[in-house]
Coordinates of C-alpha atoms and ligand atoms in Angstrom, one line a residue:
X1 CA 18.1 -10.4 6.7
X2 CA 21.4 -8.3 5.7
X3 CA 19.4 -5.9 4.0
X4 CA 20.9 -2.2 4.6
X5 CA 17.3 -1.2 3.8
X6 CA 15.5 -3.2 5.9
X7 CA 17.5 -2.2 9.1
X8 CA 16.9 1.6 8.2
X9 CA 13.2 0.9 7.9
X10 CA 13.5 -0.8 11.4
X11 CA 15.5 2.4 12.6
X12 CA 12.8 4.8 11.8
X13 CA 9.7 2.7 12.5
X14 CA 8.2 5.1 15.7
X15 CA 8.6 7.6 12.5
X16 CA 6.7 5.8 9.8
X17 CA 4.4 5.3 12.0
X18 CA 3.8 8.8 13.3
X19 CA 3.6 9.8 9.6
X20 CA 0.8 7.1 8.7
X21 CA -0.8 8.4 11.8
X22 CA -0.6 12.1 10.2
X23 CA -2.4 10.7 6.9
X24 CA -5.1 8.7 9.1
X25 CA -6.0 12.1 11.2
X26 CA -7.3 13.3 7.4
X27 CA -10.8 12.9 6.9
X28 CA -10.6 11.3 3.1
X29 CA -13.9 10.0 2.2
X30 CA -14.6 9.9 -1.4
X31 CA -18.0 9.1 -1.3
X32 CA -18.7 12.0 0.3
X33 CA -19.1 15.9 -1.1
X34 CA -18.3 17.5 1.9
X35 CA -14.8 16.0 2.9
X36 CA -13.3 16.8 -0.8
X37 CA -11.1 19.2 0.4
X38 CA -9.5 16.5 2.8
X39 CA -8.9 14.2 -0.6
X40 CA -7.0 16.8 -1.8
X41 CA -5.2 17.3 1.4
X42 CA -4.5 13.6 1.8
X43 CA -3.2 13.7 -2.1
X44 CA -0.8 16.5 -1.3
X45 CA 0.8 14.7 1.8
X46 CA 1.3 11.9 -0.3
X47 CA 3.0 13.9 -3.1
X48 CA 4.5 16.1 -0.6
X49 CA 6.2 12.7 1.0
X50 CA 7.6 11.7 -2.4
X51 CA 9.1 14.1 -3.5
X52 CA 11.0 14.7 -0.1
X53 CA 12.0 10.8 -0.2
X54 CA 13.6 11.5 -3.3
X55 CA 11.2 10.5 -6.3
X56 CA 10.8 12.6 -9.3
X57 CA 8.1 14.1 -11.6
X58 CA 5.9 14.0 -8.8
X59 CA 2.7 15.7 -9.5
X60 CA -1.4 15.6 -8.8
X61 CA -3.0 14.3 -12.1
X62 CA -6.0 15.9 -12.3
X63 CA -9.4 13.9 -12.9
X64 CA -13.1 14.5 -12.5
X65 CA -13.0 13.7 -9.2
X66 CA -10.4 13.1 -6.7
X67 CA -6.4 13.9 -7.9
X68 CA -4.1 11.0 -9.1
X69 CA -0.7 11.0 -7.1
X70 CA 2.1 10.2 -9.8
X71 CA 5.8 10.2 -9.0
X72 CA 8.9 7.8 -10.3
X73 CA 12.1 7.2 -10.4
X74 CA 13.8 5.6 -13.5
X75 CA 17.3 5.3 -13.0
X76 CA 18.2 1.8 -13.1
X77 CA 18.7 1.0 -16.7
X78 CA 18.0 -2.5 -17.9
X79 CA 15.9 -3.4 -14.8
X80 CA 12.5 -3.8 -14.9
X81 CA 9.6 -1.1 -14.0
X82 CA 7.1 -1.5 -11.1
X83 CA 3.9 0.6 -10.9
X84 CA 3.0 0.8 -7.5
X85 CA -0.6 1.3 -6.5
X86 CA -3.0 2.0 -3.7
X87 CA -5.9 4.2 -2.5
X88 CA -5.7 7.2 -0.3
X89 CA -9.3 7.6 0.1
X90 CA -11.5 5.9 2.8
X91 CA -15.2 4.6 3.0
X92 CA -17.7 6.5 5.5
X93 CA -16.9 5.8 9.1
X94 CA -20.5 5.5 10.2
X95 CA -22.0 4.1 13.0
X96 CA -19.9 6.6 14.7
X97 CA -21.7 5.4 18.2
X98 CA -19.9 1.9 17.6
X99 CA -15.9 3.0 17.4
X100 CA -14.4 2.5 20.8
X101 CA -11.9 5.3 20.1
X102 CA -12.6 8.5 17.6
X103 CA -12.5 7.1 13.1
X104 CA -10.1 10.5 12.3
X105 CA -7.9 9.8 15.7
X106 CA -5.6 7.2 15.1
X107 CA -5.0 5.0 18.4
X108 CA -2.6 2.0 19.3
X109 CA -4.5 -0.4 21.6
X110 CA -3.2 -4.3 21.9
X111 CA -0.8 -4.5 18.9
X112 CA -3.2 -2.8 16.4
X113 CA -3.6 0.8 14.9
X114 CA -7.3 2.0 15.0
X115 CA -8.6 4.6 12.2
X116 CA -10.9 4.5 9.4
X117 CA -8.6 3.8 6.5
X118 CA -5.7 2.2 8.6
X119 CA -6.0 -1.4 6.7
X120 CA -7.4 0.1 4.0
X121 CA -5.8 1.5 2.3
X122 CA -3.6 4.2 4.0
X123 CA -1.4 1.6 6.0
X124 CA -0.8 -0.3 3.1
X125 CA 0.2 2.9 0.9
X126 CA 2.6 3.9 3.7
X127 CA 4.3 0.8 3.9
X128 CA 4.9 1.1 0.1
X129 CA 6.2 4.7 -0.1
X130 CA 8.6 3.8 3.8
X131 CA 9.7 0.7 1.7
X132 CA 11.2 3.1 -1.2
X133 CA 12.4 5.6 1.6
X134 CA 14.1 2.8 3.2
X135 CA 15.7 1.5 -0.2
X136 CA 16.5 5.3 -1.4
X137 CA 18.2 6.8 1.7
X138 CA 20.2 3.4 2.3
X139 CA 21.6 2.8 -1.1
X140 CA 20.9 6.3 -3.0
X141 CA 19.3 4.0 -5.5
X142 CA 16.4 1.8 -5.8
X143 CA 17.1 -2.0 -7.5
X144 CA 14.8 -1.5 -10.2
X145 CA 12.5 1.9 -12.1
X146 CA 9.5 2.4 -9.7
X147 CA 6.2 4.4 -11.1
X148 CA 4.0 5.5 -8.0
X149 CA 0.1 6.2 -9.0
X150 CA -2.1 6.6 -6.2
X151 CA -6.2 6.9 -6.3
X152 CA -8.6 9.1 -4.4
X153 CA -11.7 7.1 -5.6
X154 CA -11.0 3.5 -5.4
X155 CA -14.4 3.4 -2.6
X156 CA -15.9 4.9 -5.1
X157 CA -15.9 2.8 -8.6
X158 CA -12.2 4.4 -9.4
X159 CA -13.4 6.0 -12.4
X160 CA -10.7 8.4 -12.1
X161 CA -7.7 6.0 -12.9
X162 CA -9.8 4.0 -15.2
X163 CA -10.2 6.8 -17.9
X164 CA -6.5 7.8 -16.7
X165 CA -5.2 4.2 -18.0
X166 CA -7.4 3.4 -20.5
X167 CA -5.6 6.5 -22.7
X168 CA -2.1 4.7 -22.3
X169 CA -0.2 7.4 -21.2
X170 CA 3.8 7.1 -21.7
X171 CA 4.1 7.7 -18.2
X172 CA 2.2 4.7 -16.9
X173 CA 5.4 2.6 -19.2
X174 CA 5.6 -0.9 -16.6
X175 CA 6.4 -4.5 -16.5
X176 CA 4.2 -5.5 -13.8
X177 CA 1.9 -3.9 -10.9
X178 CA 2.3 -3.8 -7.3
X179 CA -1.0 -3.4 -5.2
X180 CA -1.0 -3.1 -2.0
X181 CA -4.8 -3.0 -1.0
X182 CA -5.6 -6.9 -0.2
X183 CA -5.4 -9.2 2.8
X184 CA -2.7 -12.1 4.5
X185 CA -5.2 -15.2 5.1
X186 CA -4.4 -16.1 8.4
X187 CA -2.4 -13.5 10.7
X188 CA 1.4 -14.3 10.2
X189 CA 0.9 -16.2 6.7
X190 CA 2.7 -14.5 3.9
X191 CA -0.4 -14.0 0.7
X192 CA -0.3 -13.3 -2.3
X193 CA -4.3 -13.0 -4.0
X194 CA -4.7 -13.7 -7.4
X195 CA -8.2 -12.8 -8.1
X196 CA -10.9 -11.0 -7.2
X197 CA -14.3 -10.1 -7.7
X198 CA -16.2 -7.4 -10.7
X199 CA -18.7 -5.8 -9.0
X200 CA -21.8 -3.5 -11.1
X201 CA -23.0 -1.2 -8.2
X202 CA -27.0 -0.2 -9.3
X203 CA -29.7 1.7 -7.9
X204 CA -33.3 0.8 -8.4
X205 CA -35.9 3.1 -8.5
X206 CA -39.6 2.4 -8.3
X207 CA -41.9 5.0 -8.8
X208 CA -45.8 4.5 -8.1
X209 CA -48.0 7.8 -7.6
X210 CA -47.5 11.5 -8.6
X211 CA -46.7 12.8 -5.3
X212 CA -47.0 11.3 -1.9
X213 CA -50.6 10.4 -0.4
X214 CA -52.5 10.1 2.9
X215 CA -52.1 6.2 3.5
X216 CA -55.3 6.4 4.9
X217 CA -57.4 8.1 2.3
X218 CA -55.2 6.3 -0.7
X219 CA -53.9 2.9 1.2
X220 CA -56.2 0.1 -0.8
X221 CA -55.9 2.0 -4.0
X222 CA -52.4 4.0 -5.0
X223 CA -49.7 1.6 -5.4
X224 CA -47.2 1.7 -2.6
X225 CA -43.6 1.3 -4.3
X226 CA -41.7 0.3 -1.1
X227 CA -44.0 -2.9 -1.0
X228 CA -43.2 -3.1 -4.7
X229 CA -39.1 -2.3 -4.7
X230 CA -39.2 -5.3 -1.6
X231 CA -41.2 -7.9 -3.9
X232 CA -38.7 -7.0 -6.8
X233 CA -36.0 -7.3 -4.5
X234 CA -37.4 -10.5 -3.4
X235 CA -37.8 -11.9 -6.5
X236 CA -33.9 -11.9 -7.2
X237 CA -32.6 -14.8 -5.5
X238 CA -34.0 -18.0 -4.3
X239 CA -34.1 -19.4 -0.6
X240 CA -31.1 -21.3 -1.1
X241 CA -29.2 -18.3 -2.7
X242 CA -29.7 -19.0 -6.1
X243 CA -30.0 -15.8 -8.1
X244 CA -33.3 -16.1 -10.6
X245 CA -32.1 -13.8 -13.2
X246 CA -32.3 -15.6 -16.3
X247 CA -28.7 -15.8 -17.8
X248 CA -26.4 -14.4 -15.1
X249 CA -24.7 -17.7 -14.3
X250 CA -23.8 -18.2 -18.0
X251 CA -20.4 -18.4 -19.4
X252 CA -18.6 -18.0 -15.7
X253 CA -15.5 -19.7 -15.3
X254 CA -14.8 -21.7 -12.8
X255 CA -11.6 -22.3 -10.9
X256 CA -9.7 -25.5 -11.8
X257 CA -9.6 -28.3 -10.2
X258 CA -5.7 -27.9 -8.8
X259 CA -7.3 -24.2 -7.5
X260 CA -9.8 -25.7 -5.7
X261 CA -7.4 -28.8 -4.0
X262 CA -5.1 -25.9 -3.1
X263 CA -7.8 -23.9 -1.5
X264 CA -8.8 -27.1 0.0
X265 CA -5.3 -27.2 2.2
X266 CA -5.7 -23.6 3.5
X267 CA -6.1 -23.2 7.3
X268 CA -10.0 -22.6 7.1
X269 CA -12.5 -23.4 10.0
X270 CA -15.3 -22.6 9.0
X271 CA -17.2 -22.5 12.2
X272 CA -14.6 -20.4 13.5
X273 CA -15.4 -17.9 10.6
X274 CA -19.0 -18.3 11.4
X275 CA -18.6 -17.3 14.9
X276 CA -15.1 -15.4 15.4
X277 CA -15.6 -13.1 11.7
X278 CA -19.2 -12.9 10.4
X279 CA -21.0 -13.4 14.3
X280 CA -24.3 -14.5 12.7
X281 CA -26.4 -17.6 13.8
X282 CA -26.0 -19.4 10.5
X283 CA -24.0 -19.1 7.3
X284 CA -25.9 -18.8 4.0
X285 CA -25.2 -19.1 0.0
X286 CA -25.4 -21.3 -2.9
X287 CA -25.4 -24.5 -2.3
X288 CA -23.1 -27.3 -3.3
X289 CA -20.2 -24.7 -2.5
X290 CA -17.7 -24.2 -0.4
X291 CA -17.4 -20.7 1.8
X292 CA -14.2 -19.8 0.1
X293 CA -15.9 -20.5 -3.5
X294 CA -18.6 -18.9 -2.1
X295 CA -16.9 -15.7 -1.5
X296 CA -14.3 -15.7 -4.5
X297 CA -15.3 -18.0 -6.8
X298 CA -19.1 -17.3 -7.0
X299 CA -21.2 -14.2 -8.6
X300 CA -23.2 -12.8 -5.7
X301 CA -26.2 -10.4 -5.0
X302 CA -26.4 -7.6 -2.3
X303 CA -28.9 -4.7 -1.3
X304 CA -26.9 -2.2 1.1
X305 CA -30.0 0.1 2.0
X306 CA -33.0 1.2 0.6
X307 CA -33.3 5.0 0.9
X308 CA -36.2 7.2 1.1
X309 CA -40.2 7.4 2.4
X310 CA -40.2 8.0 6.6
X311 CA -37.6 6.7 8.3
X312 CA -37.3 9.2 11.3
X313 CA -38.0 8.5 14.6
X314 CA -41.9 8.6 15.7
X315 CA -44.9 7.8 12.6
X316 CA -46.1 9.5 9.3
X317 CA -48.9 7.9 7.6
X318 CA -47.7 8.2 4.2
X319 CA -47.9 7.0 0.7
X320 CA -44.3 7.6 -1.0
X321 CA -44.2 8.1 -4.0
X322 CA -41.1 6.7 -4.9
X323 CA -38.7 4.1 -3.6
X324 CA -34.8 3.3 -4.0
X325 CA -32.8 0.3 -3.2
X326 CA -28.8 0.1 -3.6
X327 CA -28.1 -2.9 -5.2
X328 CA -24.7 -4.4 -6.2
X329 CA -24.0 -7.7 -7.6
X330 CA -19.9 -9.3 -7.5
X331 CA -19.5 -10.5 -10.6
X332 CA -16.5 -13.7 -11.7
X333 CA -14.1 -14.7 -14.6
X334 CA -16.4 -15.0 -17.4
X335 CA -19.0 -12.6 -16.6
X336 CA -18.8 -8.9 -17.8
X337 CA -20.7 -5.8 -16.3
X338 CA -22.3 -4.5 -19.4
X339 CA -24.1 -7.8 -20.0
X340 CA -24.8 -8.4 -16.4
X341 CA -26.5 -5.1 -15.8
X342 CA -28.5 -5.8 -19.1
X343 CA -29.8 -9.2 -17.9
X344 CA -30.6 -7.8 -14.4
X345 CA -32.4 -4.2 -15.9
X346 CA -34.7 -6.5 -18.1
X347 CA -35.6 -8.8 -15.6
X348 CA -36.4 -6.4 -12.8
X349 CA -38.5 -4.4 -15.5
X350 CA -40.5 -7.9 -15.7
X351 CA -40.9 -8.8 -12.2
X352 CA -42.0 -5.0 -11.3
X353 CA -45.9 -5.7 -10.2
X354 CA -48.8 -4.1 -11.5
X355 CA -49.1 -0.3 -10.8
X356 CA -45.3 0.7 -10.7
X357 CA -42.5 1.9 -13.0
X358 CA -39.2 0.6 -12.1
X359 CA -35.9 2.3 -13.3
X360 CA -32.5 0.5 -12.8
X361 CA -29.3 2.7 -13.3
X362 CA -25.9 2.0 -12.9
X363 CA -23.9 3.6 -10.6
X364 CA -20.0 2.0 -11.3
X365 CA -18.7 -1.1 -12.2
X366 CA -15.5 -3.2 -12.7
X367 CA -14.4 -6.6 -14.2
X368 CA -13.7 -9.3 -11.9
X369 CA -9.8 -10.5 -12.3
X370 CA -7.4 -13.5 -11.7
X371 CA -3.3 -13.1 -12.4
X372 CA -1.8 -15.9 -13.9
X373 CA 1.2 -16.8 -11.0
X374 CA 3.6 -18.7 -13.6
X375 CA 5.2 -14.9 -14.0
X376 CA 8.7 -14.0 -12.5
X377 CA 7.5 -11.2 -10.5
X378 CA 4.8 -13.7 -8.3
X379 CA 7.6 -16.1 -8.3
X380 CA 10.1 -13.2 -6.7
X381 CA 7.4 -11.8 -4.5
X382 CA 7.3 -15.5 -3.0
X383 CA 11.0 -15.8 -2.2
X384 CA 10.9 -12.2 -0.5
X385 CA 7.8 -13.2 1.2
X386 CA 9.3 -16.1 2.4
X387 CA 12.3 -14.6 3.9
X388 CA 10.7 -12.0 5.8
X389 CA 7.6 -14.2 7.2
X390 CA 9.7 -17.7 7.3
X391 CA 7.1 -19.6 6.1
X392 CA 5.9 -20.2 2.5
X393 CA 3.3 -18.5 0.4
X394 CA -0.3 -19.1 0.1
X395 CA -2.2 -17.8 -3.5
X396 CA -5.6 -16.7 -2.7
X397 CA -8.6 -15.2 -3.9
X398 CA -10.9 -12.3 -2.4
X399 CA -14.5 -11.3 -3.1
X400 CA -13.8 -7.7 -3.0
X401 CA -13.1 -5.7 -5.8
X402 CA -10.5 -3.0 -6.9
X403 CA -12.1 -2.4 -9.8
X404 CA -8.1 -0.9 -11.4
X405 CA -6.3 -4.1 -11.3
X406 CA -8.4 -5.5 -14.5
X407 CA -7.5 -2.0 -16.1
X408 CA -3.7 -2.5 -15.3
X409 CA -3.6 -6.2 -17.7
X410 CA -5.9 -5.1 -20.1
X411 CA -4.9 -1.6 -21.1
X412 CA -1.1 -2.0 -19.8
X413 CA -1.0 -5.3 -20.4
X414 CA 0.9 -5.2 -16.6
X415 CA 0.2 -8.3 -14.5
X416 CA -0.2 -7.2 -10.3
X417 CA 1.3 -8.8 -8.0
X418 CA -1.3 -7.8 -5.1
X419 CA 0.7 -8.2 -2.1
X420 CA -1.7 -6.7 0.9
X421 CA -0.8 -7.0 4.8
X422 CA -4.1 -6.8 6.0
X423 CA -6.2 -9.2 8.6
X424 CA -9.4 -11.0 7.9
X425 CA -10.2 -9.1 11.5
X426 CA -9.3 -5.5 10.5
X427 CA -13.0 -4.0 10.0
X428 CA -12.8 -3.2 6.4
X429 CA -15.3 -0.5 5.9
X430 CA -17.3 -0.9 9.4
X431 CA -16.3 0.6 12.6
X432 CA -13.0 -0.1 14.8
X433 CA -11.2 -0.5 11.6
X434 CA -7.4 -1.5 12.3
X435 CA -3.9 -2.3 10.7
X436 CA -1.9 -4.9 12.9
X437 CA 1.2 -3.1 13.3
X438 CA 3.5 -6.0 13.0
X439 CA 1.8 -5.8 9.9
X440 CA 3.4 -2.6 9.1
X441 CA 6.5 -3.5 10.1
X442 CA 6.7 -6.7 8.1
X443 CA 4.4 -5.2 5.3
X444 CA 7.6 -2.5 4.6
X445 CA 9.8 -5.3 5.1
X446 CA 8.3 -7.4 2.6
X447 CA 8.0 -4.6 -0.3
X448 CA 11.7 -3.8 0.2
X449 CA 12.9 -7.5 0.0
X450 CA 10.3 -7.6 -3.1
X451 CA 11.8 -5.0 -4.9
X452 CA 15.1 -6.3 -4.3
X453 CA 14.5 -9.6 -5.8
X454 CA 12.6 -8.0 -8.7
X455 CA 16.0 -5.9 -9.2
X456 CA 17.8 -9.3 -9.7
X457 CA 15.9 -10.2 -12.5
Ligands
BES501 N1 -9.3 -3.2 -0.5 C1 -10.6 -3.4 -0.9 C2 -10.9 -4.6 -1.7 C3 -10.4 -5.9 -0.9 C4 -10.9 -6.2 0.3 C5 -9.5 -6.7 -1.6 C6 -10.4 -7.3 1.0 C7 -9.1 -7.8 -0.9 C8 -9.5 -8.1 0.4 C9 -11.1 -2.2 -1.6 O1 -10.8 -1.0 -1.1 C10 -12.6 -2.2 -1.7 O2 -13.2 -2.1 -0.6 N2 -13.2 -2.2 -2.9 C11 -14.6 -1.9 -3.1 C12 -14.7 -1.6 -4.5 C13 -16.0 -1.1 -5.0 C14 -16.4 0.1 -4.2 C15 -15.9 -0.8 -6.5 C16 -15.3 -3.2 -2.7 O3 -14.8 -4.3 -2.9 O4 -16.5 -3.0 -2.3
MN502 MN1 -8.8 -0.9 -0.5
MN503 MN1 -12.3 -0.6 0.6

């Protein structure tokens, strides 16, 4: 590779990485009130970085919550515009008790960068904004107009951005989107993923008596609304996965045939996933489908805790009075979040049992996406990808969500080339989290030789 880029990028590598290192040590979780200050703080090293690399009209955009990061530079007349994106805020790093090394202290072990936030979604943001470095301090010029707009809530539903897009500003002016936030399939096979999962996040709320009661002097007569919320949680699926409520299959799209051959001839064991990713006995779902449709082809149903009554160490005898459940459900082409979360509220309101109100709000949602790849920027990220990784491209789908990238096409009519470096082993939002730093090498690597080949266009 002759690019003069790329060999800067590999001249300052121990550099990029002390300065992803700097963004990991700051504590941005979104979800959580008492690290905003470190959002902010993780925001202004970001904006700090881009203007000192050279972009322009860098600035915070102010939201509710956490601050946009916008810069640009648009100085290459007649080429086309990329928006780049990615997320600077992190999920919670709890179970501390299970990271081998400190969530907010970055550490190299084996190859492999530990920090909460290293994968996702700081290592991937860094490699973007070293990949513009690289192209602005060797050249003085980047091959084509670049738009940077990073979010602080992505973990958190991204309303932020969403409102952000939605009014259209002038600024936001692209031909196509570059995400950084998704996964290579296999470790050393270039990806590029073409879909993924809507999600509606919900919490359900069941309310039985007025306060709560002795279980003793009440238990036989007040309704108890954890046993409720756990028969109404029970109620949603079937034993072989199926989910009962009425409707929420209808209309979905599935992949086509040539989609499904293709995902066919990836390199897939699935007992290897059973055993080497998930680690559980047996694998479940719906039936009649294939992990891989499974995870990115097929709606799916989730409860992720179920706050509230005792739960401290020792025994109360109580009676609560009310019960919650965090529910979410990853929704597919075809399905949309309003209707899903109308079909779900009325059904749980049915199954409720006798002596209990239920209440089901919604807490964020997001459509589910998939990027049509006959576009000249998938076909350019392929040649790029293919120089740098010497192999060809696989197009994939992933069951996670980043709820923005539907946004992007429908507001900005911008299709995303979601090019994401990393591992199906990196511990996305559980502990020991890690970027494979090969990954980061390559992953700058691979933007610059993108962006070059976009520039060619
Ligand atoms: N980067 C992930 C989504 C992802 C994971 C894409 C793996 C491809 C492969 C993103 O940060 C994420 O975790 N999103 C949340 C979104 C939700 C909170 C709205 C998710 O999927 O749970
Ligand atoms: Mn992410
Ligand atoms: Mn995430």
């Amino acid at each position: 590779m002759s690019s003069a880029a790329v060999a800067y990028a590999r001249k300052n590598h121990p550099r990029f990485l002390d300065e992803l290192k700097a963004l990991l040590r700051i504590p941005s979780v979104s979800t959580l009130a008492e690290h905003k200050g470190d959002c902010r703080k993780a925001a202004e090293t970001l904006l700090a970085d881009l203007k000192k690399i050279g972009l322009e009209n860098a600035r915070l955009i102010e939201t509710e919550g956490h601050p946009l990061v916008y810069a640009d530079w648009l100085h290459a007349g007649g080429k086309p515009t990329a928006l780049f994106y990615g997320h600077y805020d992190v999920q919670p790093p709890d179970p501390l008790d299970e990271w081998r090394t400190a969530p907010f202290e970055p550490t190299e072990r084996d190859g492999n960068l530990y920090a909460r936030g290293a994968a996702d979604d700081k290592g991937q943001v860094v490699a973007q904004v070293k990949a513009l470095e690289s192209l602005l301090a060797a050249n003085g010029k980047l091959p084509l107009n670049v738009r940077v707009l990073f979010e602080g809530e992505e973990e958190v539903g991204g309303e932020g951005i969403a409102s952000h897009v939605a009014a259209k500003p002038a600024h936001l002016k692209a031909d196509f989107a570059l995400v950084s936030d998704t996964e290579l399939f296999a470790p050393g096979l270039p990806t590029l993923c073409v879909g993924l999962r809507g999600m509606i996040y919900t919490e359900l709320e069941v309310r039985g008596a007025k306060t709560d009661l002795h279980s003793g002097m009440y238990g036989g007569a007040a309704p108890n609304p954890f046993v409720a919320l756990c028969q109404i949680v029970a109620r949603l699926k079937d034993e072989n996965g199926h989910i009962l409520i009425p409707g929420f299959y209808d209309g979905i799209v599935p992949p086509s045939p040539e989609e499904l051959a293709a995902w066919r001839s990836l390199p897939f064991d699935e007992e290897e996933y059973r055993k080497a990713e998930v680690g559980s006995k047996e694998l479940v779902g719906e039936q009649g489908f294939s992990v891989l449709e499974r995870t990115w082809a097929r709606p799916t149903l989730d409860v992720h805790g179920m706050p509230g009554g005792f739960t401290g160490a020792g025994a109360k005898t109580v009676i609560p009075a009310k019960a919650l459940a965090k529910v979410s459900m990853r929704l597919v082409p075809g399905m949309t979040p309003a209707c899903t979360f109308e079909l779900y509220k009325s059904h749980v309101e049915k199954i409720a049992p006798a002596g209990v109100e239920v209440e089901a709000r919604m807490i964020h949602a997001g459509d589910a996406c998939l990027i049509p790849v006959d576009n000249r920027y998938i076909q350019a990220a392929t040649r790029a990808l293919r120089e740098v990784w010497n192999k060809e491209t696989v197009f994939i789908r992933s069951g996670g969500s980043i709820p923005i990238v539907g946004d992007f096409e429908r507001h900005l009519g911008l299709p995303s080339v979601m090019m994401g470096f990393g591992l199906p082993d990196d511990n996305l939002h559980a502990p020991n989290e890690k970027f494979h730093l090969k990954n980061f090498e390559l992953g700058i690597e691979s933007v610059i030789r993108f962006l070059e080949e976009a520039g060619n266009l």
